[in-house]
Short mmCIF file of C-alpha atoms in Angstrom, two decimals:
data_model
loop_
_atom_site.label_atom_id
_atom_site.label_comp_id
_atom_site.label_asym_id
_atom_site.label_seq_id
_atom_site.Cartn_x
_atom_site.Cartn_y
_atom_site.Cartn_z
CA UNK M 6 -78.47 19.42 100.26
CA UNK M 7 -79.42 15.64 101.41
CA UNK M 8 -83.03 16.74 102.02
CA UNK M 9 -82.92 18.23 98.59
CA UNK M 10 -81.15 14.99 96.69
CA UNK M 11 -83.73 12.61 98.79
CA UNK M 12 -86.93 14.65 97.22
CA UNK M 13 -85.47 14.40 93.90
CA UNK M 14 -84.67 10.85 94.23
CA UNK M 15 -88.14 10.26 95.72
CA UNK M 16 -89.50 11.90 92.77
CA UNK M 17 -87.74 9.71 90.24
CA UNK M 18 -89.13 6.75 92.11
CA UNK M 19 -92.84 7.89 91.52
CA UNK M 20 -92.54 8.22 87.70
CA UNK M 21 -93.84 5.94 86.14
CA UNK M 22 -91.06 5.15 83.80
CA UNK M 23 -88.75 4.29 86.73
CA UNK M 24 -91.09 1.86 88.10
CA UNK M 25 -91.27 0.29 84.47
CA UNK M 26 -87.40 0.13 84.18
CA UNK M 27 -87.04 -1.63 87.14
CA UNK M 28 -89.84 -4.20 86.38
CA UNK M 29 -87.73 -4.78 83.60
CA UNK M 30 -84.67 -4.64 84.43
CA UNK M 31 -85.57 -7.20 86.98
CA UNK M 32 -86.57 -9.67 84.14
CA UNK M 33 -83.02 -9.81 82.76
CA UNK M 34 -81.54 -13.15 83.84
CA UNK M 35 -77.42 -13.49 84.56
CA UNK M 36 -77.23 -14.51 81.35
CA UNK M 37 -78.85 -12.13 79.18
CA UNK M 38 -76.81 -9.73 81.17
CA UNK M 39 -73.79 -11.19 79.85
CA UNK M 40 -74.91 -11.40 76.42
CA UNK M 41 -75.57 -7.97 76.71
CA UNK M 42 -72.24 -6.55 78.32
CA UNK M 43 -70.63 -8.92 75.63
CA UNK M 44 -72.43 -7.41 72.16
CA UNK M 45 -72.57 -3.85 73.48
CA UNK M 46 -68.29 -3.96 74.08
CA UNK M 47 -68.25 -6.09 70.61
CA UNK M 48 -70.64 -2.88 68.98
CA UNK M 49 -68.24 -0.24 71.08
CA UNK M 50 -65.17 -1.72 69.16
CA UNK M 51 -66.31 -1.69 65.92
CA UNK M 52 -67.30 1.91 66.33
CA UNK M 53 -63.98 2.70 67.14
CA UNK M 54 -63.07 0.61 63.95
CA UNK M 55 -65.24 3.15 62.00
CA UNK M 56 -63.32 6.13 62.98
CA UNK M 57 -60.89 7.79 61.17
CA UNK M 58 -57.73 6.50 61.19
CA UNK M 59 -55.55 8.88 63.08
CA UNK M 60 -58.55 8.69 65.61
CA UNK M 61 -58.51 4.90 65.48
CA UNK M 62 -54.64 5.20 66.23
CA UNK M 63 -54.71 6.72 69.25
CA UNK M 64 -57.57 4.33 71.01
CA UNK M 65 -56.27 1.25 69.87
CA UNK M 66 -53.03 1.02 69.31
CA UNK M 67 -50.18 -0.19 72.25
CA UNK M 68 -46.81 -1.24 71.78
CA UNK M 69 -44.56 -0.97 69.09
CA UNK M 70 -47.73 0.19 66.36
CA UNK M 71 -48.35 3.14 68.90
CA UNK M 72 -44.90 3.92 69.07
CA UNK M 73 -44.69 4.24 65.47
CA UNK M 74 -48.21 5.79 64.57
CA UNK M 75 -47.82 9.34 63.37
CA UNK M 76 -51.28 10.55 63.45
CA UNK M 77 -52.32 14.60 62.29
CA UNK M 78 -51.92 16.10 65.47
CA UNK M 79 -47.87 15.20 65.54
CA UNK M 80 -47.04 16.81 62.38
CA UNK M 81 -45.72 19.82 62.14
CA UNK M 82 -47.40 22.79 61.28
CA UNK M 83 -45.68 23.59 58.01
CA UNK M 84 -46.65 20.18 56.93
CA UNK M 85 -50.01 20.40 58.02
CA UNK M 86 -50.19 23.81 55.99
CA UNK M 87 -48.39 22.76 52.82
CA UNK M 88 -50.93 19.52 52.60
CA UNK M 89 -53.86 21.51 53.18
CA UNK M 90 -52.65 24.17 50.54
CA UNK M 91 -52.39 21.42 47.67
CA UNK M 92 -55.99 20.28 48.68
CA UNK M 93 -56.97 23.99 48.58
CA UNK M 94 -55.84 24.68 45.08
CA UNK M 95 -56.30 21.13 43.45
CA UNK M 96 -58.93 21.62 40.61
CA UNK M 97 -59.68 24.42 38.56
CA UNK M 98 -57.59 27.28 40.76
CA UNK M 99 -60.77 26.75 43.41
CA UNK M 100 -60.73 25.44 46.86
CA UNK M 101 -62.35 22.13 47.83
CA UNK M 102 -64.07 23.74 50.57
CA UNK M 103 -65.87 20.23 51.31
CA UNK M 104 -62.77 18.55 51.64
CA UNK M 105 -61.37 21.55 54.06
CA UNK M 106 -64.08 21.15 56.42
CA UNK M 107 -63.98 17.77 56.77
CA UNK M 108 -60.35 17.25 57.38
CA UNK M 109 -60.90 20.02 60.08
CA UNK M 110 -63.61 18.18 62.09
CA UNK M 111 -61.38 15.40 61.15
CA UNK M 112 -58.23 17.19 63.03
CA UNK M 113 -60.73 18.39 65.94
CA UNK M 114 -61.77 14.43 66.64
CA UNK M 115 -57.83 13.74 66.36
CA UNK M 116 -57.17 16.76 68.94
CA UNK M 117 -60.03 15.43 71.44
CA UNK M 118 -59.43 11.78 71.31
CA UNK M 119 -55.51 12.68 71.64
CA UNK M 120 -56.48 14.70 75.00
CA UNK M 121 -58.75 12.27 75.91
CA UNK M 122 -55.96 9.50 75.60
CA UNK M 123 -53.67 11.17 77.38
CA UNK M 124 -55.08 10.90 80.40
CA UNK M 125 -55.38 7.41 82.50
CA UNK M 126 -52.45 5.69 80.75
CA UNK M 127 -51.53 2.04 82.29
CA UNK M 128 -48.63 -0.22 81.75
CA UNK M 129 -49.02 -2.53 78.86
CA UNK M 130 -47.76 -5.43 81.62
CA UNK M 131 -50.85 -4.86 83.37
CA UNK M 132 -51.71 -7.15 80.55
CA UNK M 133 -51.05 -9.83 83.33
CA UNK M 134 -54.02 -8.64 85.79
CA UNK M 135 -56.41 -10.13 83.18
CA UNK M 136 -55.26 -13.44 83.40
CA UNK M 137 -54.69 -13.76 87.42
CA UNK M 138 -58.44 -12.02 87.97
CA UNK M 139 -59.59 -15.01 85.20
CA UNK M 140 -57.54 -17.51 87.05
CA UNK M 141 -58.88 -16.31 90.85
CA UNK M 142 -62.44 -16.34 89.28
CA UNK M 143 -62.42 -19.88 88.14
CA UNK M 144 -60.47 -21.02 91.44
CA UNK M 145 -63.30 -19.02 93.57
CA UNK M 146 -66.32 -20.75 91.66
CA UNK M 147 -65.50 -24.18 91.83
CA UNK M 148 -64.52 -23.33 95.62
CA UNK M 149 -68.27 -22.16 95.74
CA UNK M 150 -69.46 -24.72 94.16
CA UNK M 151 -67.15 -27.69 96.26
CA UNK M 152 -68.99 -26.01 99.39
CA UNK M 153 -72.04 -26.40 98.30
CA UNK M 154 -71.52 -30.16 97.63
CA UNK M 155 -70.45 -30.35 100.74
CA UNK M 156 -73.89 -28.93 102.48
CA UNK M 157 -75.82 -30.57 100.11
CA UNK M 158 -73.88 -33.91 101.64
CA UNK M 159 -74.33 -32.90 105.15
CA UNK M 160 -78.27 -32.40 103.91
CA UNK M 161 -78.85 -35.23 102.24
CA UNK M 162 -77.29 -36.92 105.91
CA UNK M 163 -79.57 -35.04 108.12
CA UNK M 164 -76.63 -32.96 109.67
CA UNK M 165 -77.32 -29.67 108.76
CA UNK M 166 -78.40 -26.55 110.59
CA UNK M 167 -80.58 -23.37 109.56
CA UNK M 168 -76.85 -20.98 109.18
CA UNK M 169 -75.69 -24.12 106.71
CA UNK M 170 -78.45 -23.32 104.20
CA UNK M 171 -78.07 -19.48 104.78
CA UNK M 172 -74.70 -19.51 104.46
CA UNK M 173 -75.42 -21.85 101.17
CA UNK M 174 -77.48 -18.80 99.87
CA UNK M 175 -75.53 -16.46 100.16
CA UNK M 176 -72.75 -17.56 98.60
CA UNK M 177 -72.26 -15.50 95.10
CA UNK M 178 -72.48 -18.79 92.90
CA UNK M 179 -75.80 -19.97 94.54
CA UNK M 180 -77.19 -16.21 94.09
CA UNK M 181 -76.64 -16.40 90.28
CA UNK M 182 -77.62 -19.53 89.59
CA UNK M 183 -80.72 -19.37 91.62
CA UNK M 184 -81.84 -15.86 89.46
CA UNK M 185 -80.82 -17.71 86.10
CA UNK M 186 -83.18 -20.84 87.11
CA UNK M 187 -86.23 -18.28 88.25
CA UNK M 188 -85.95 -16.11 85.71
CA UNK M 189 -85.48 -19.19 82.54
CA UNK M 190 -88.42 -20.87 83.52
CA UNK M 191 -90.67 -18.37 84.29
CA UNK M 192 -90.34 -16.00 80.89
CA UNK M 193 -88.79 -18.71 78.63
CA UNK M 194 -92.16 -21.09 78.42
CA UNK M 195 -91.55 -21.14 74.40
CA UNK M 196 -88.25 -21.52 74.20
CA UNK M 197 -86.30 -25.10 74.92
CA UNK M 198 -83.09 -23.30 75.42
CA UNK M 199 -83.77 -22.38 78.88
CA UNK M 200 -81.49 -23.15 82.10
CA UNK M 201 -83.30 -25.98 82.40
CA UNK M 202 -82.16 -27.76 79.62
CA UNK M 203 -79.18 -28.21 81.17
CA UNK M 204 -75.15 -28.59 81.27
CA UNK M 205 -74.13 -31.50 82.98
CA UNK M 206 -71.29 -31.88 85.59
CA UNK M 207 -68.65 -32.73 83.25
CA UNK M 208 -69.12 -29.98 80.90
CA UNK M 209 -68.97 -27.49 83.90
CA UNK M 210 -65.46 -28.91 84.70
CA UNK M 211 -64.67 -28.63 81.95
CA UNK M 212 -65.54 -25.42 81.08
CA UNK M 213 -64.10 -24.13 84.18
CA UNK M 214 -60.37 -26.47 83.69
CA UNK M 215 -60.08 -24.97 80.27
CA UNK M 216 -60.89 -21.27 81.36
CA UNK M 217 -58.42 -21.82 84.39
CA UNK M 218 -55.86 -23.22 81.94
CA UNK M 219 -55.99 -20.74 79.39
CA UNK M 220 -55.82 -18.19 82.45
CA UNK M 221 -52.90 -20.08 84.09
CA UNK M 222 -50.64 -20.69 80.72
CA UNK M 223 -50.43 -16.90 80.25
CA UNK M 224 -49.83 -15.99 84.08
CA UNK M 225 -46.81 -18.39 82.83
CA UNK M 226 -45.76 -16.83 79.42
CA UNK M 227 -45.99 -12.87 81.05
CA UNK M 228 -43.26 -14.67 84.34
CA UNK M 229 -41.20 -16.62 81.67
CA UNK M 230 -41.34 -15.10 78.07
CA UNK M 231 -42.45 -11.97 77.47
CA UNK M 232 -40.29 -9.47 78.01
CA UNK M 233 -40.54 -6.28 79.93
CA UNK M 234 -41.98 -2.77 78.03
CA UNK M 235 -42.31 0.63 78.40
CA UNK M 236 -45.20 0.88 76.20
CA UNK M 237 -48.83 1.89 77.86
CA UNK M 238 -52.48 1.51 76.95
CA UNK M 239 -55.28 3.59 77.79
CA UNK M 240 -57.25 2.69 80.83
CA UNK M 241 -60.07 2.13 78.90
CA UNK M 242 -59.21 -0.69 77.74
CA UNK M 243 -57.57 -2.23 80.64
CA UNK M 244 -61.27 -1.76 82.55
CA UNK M 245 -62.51 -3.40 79.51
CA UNK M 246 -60.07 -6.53 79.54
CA UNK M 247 -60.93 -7.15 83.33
CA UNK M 248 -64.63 -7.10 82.64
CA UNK M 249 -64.60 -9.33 79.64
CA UNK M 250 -62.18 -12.09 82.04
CA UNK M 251 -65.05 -11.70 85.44
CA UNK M 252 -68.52 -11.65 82.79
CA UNK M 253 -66.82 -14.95 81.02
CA UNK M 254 -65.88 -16.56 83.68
CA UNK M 255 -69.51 -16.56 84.98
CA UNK M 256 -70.82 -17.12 81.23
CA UNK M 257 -68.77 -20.29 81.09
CA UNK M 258 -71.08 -21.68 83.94
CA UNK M 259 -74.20 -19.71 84.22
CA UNK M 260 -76.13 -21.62 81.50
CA UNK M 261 -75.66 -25.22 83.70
CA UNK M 262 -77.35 -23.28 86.79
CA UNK M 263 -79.39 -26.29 87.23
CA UNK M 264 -76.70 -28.05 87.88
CA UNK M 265 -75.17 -25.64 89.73
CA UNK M 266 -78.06 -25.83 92.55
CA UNK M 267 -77.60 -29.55 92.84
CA UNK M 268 -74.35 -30.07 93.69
CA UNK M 269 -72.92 -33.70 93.98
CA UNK M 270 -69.89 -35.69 92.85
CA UNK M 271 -71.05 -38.76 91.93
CA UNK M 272 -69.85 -40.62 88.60
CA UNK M 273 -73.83 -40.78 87.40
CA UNK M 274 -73.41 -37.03 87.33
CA UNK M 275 -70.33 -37.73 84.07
CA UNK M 276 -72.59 -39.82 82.19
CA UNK M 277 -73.67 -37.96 78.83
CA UNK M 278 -75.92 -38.36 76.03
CA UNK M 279 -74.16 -39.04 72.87
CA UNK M 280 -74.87 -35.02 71.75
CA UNK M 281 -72.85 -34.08 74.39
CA UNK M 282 -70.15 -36.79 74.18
CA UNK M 283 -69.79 -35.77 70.52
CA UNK M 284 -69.51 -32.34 71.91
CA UNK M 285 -66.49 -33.02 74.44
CA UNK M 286 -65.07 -34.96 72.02
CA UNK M 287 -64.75 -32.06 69.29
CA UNK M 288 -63.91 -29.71 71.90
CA UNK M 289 -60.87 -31.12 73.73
CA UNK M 290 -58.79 -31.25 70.83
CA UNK M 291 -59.36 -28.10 69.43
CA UNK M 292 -58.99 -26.83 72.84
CA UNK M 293 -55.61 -28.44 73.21
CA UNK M 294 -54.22 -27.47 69.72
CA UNK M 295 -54.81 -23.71 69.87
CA UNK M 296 -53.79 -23.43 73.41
CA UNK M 297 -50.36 -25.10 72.99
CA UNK M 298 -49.88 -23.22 69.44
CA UNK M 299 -50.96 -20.40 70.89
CA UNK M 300 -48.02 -20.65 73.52
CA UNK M 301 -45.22 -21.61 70.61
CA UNK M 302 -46.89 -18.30 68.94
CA UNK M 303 -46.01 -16.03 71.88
CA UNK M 304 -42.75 -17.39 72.54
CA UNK M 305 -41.58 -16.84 69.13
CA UNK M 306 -42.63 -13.25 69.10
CA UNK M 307 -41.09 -12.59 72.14
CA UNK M 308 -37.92 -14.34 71.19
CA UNK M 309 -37.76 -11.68 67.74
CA UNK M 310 -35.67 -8.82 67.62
CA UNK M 311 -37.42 -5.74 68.21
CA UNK M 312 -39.65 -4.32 65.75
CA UNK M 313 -38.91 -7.05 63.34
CA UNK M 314 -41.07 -10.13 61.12
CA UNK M 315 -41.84 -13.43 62.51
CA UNK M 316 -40.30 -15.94 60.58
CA UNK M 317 -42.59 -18.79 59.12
CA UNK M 318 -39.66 -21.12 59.04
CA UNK M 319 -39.59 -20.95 62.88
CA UNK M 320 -43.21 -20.19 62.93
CA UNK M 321 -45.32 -21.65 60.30
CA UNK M 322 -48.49 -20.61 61.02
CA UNK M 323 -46.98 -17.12 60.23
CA UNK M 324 -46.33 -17.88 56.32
CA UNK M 325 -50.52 -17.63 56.07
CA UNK M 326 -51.90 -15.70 59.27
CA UNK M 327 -50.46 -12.25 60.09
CA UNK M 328 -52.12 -13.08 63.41
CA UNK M 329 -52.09 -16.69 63.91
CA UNK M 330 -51.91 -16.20 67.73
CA UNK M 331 -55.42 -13.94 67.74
CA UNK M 332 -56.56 -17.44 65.35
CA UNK M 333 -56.12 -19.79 68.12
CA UNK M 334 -57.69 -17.06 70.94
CA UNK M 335 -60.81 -17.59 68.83
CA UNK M 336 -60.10 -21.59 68.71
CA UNK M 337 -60.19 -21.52 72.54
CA UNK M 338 -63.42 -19.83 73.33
CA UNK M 339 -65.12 -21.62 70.06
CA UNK M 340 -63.87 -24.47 71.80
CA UNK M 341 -65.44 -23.27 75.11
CA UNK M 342 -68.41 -22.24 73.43
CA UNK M 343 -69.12 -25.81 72.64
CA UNK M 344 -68.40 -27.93 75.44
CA UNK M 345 -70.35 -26.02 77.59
CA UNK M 346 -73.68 -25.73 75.18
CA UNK M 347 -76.81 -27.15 77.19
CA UNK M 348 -77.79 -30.66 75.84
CA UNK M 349 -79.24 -31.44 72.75
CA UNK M 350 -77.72 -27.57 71.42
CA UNK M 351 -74.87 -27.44 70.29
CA UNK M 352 -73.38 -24.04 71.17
CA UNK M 353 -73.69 -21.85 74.32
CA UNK M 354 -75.15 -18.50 73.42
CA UNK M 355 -73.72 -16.31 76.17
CA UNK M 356 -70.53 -17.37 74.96
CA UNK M 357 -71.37 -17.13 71.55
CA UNK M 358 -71.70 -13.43 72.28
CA UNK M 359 -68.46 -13.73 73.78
CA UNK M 360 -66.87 -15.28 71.20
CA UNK M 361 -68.69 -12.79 69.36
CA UNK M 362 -66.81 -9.58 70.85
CA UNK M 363 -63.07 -11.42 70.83
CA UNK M 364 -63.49 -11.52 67.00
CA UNK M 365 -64.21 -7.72 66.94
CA UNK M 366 -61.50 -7.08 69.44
CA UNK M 367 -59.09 -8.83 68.10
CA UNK M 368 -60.59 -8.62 64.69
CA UNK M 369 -59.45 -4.42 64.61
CA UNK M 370 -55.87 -5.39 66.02
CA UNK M 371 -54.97 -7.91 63.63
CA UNK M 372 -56.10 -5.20 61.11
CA UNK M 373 -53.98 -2.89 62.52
CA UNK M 374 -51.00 -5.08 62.77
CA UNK M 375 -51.32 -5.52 59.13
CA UNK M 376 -51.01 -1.88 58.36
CA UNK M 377 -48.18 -1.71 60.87
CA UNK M 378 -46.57 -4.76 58.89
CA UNK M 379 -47.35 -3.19 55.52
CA UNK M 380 -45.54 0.57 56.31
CA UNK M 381 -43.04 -0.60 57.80
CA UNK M 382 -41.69 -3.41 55.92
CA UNK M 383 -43.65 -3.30 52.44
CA UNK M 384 -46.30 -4.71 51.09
CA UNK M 385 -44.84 -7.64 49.73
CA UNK M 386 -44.58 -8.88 53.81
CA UNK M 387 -48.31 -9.12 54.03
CA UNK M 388 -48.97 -10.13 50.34
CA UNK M 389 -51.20 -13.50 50.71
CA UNK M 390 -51.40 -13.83 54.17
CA UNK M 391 -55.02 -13.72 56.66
CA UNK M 392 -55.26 -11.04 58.90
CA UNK M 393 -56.95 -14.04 61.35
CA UNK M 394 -59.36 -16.28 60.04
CA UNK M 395 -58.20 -17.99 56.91
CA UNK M 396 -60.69 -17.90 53.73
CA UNK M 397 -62.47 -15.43 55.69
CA UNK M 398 -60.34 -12.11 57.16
#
């Protein structure tokens, strides 16, 4: 059997398709990667938003809108049969045949996705892993990168050894940043937003502190506030959450790789151009708004009764955003998204794409908590309100 898989695999190798896959595969740079993981997860979502909504149901919904979702497959037969007989004879004494077909496939999707589902159920409070991987990600990076300040010190002093700058190369950070810098200048020759055009020190610890204290706030809120649940989500998306917290928390650095392979603390390395000043200015405070009203957000949910409305009088963002806590998620990584854009730009675009898929993501949830909102308590509890971005959805 190996001697078999090894000719088959040698095979693949000699086609001449292979060869051209890998010759371009190996053009990618870190950050195209991300963009790519990001807009493909972003175009995955709002697939899943295009699916019927019984379908939809079951792949998105957690918590107290799965509990409460009812889709085809859970009624009961005699139900099932008396709708479908109405359809059947609506009209002139005929049959929509048309109609009858589709709500079949429609009930076969339902029936798959349902068995699909079923499988590979996770705690919702597994929530949590997200935010400690994003938090051990940003504290393992700047570790990286305080090491290789140190070599670069014992360098620059004429101290080091041959294993110092091995050990310098090896480490995942200088990997990652040494492919971004190779691969920017050598296929980006037209294009000024290359690696090159670079992040500077402070907008790489900055980028990093805000990452680590968005990570480390809700570490807090799932130990403190948020209270314990039976409900599960599919595994799916659970994967999905880790990936987006490890790709971001290499996109939030990835475009300063220049800086990244000269490491030094030195308070030249703070000074900015007034672009960039402009840009930390902007960002800090919108950083700092929507991550503290995020936080009053979540405890006021979690201080509710179950299955019942926030109140804007407690809440006020609430009296105009169904979501206002999915709002200030996309006020965080906007915020991200420009303190760590490359001078003279004035956004990052591998977080753009990030930012990109959390508006999808959260984009179909708010959506859905809408609906939820609207069947359960009326209309009239939505009426007026922004799903999550106000003028806008």
């Amino acid at each position: 059997m190996s001697k078999i898989w090894d000719s088959y695999a040698a095979e693949v190798q000699r086609h001449p398709f292979f060869n051209t896959a890998v010759e371009y595969l190996s053009t990618i740079s870190p950050a195209q990667w991300c963009q790519a993981f990001y807009l493909l997860a972003a175009g995955c979502v709002l697939v899943v938003a295009s699916t019927p909504a019984e379908a939809r149901g079951l792949l998105v919904n957690y918590g107290a809108r799965k509990a409460t979702s009812s889709p085809l497959t859970s009624l009961p037969a005699s139900q099932v049969k008396t709708s479908t007989s109405a359809q059947e004879t609506n009209g002139r004494g005929h049959g929509h045949v048309p109609e009858e077909k589709t709500k079949r496939k429609t009930n076969y999707l339902v029936s798959l996705i349902a068995w699909l589902t079923s499988y590979g159920q996770v705690p919702h409070a597994w929530f949590s892993a997200f935010y400690i991987v994003s938090a051990a990600c940003s504290l393992s990076w700047a570790a990286q990168y305080f090491r290789l300040v140190s070599l670069n010190t014992t360098t620059a002093a004429q101290n080091s050894s041959p294993n110092d700058a091995r050990y310098a190369q090896a480490l995942p950070l200088h990997m990652i940043a040494s492919k971004q810098v190779a691969l920017s200048t050598s296929t980006s020759t037209d294009d000024t937003y290359t690696a090159m055009v670079t992040v500077t020190q402070a907008q790489l610890f900055l980028a990093w502190g805000m990452m680590f204290l968005q990570a480390s706030r809700r570490i807090y809120e799932h130990m403190t506030i948020i209270k314990p649940s039976r409900s599960t989500m599919w595994v799916v998306h659970w994967v999905l959450g880790l990936g987006f917290y490890v790709v971001t928390n290499v996109a939030v650095w990835v475009e300063g790789s220049a800086t990244i392979l000269n490491p030094s603390i030195s308070i030249n390395n703070f000074t900015s151009t007034p672009s960039t000043n402009l840009k930390i200015l902007i960002s800090i405070p919108l950083f700092l708004y929507a991550w503290t009203t995020q936080y009053l957000c979540h405890k006021h949910l979690a201080n509710l009764i179950k299955y019942s409305l926030p109140d804007p009088q407690k809440a006020p963002l609430f009296k105009y955003l169904i979501s206002p806590h999915y709002t200030c998620e996309c006020l965080i990584y906007l915020s991200i998204t420009i303190v760590a854009a490359p001078q003279e730009h004035y956004i990052n675009r591998t977080l753009l794409c990030g930012l990109v898929f959390v508006i999808a993501n959260l984009g179909v949830t708010a959506k859905g908590t809408r609906q939820w909102y609207a069947d359960k308590f009326g209309e009239q509890a939505v009426r007026g309100k922004w799903n999550m971005i106000p003028f806008v959805f």
